[in-house]
């Protein structure tokens, strides 16, 4: 089964996931941005939970920009995506909490 991690190479949480899942393929969404179709699929899967409203990027956005639709925000600011997003076969996971690790057999 193929495992893919979407995140940022500078993200500590993504690094933990990469270390725990050495066979996984990693994709840095800053250097290899998500396509409109990929963003749509992730938004369908996770909804507004996909946007990290506790991030420095979010706090730095002006109010009028925060009110834009999530797809537009993620296209402009990939660092707003909550990380990591992990796809393991047909299963999707958001974040690197104990429940995700357990589901991945770690």
Tab-separated table of C-alpha atoms in Angstrom:
chain	number	residue	atom	x	y	z
A	1	UNK	CA	0.000	0.000	0.000
A	2	UNK	CA	1.367	3.408	-0.955
A	3	UNK	CA	1.662	6.069	1.721
A	4	UNK	CA	2.027	9.742	0.841
A	5	UNK	CA	2.738	12.598	3.226
A	6	UNK	CA	1.800	16.139	2.209
A	7	UNK	CA	3.420	18.885	4.218
A	8	UNK	CA	6.397	21.200	4.545
A	9	UNK	CA	10.000	20.049	4.876
A	10	UNK	CA	10.533	22.719	7.545
A	11	UNK	CA	7.579	21.548	9.676
A	12	UNK	CA	8.649	19.662	12.822
A	13	UNK	CA	5.442	17.614	12.894
A	14	UNK	CA	5.947	16.594	9.251
A	15	UNK	CA	9.515	15.559	10.070
A	16	UNK	CA	8.214	13.298	12.855
A	17	UNK	CA	5.768	11.662	10.433
A	18	UNK	CA	8.492	11.198	7.797
A	19	UNK	CA	10.810	9.605	10.364
A	20	UNK	CA	8.069	7.247	11.584
A	21	UNK	CA	7.027	6.349	8.019
A	22	UNK	CA	10.345	5.967	6.139
A	23	UNK	CA	8.707	4.109	3.241
A	24	UNK	CA	6.294	6.976	2.594
A	25	UNK	CA	6.626	9.421	-0.261
A	26	UNK	CA	6.926	13.017	0.950
A	27	UNK	CA	5.713	16.027	-1.000
A	28	UNK	CA	6.559	19.557	0.071
A	29	UNK	CA	3.476	21.591	-0.825
A	30	UNK	CA	5.462	24.822	-0.868
A	31	UNK	CA	7.831	23.683	-3.634
A	32	UNK	CA	5.287	21.387	-5.333
A	33	UNK	CA	1.911	23.107	-4.777
A	34	UNK	CA	-1.386	21.272	-4.741
A	35	UNK	CA	-3.397	21.406	-7.942
A	36	UNK	CA	-6.938	22.817	-7.865
A	37	UNK	CA	-8.260	19.243	-8.078
A	38	UNK	CA	-6.092	18.111	-5.147
A	39	UNK	CA	-7.185	21.078	-3.022
A	40	UNK	CA	-10.833	20.321	-3.853
A	41	UNK	CA	-10.381	16.660	-2.867
A	42	UNK	CA	-8.729	17.599	0.438
A	43	UNK	CA	-11.391	20.180	1.224
A	44	UNK	CA	-14.071	17.596	0.485
A	45	UNK	CA	-12.306	15.125	2.774
A	46	UNK	CA	-11.525	17.465	5.705
A	47	UNK	CA	-13.625	20.607	5.208
A	48	UNK	CA	-12.522	23.703	7.073
A	49	UNK	CA	-10.408	21.571	9.450
A	50	UNK	CA	-7.826	21.621	6.646
A	51	UNK	CA	-7.033	25.266	7.435
A	52	UNK	CA	-4.848	25.810	10.487
A	53	UNK	CA	-6.358	28.862	12.115
A	54	UNK	CA	-3.776	28.749	14.916
A	55	UNK	CA	-0.880	29.249	12.489
A	56	UNK	CA	1.345	32.290	12.251
A	57	UNK	CA	0.286	32.627	8.607
A	58	UNK	CA	-3.405	32.833	9.572
A	59	UNK	CA	-2.775	35.363	12.341
A	60	UNK	CA	-0.859	37.537	9.879
A	61	UNK	CA	-3.664	37.682	7.307
A	62	UNK	CA	-5.839	40.775	7.106
A	63	UNK	CA	-9.500	40.179	7.993
A	64	UNK	CA	-10.697	40.681	4.402
A	65	UNK	CA	-8.318	37.968	3.188
A	66	UNK	CA	-9.411	35.554	5.922
A	67	UNK	CA	-12.970	35.828	4.614
A	68	UNK	CA	-12.026	34.412	1.189
A	69	UNK	CA	-13.061	30.882	0.312
A	70	UNK	CA	-10.757	28.153	1.612
A	71	UNK	CA	-9.594	27.010	-1.820
A	72	UNK	CA	-8.378	30.511	-2.690
A	73	UNK	CA	-6.649	30.853	0.681
A	74	UNK	CA	-4.853	27.522	0.327
A	75	UNK	CA	-3.797	28.349	-3.232
A	76	UNK	CA	-2.279	31.667	-2.124
A	77	UNK	CA	-0.901	30.443	1.217
A	78	UNK	CA	-0.039	26.721	1.204
A	79	UNK	CA	1.376	27.063	4.724
A	80	UNK	CA	-2.202	27.508	5.985
A	81	UNK	CA	-2.807	23.788	5.468
A	82	UNK	CA	-2.880	21.807	8.683
A	83	UNK	CA	-0.040	19.317	8.478
A	84	UNK	CA	0.735	16.657	7.718
A	85	UNK	CA	-1.922	15.225	5.473
A	86	UNK	CA	-1.302	11.512	5.062
A	87	UNK	CA	-2.840	9.215	2.504
A	88	UNK	CA	-2.453	5.523	3.135
A	89	UNK	CA	-4.217	3.647	0.361
A	90	UNK	CA	-7.811	4.912	0.476
A	91	UNK	CA	-7.544	6.264	4.031
A	92	UNK	CA	-6.824	9.936	4.729
A	93	UNK	CA	-5.441	11.404	7.954
A	94	UNK	CA	-5.004	15.010	9.065
A	95	UNK	CA	-2.317	15.785	11.622
A	96	UNK	CA	0.079	13.553	13.541
A	97	UNK	CA	-1.815	12.733	16.710
A	98	UNK	CA	-2.009	9.421	18.562
A	99	UNK	CA	-5.148	8.333	16.681
A	100	UNK	CA	-3.419	8.776	13.297
A	101	UNK	CA	-0.341	6.916	14.484
A	102	UNK	CA	-2.455	4.063	15.859
A	103	UNK	CA	-4.447	3.805	12.619
A	104	UNK	CA	-1.155	3.564	10.706
A	105	UNK	CA	0.036	0.740	12.978
A	106	UNK	CA	2.640	2.729	14.892
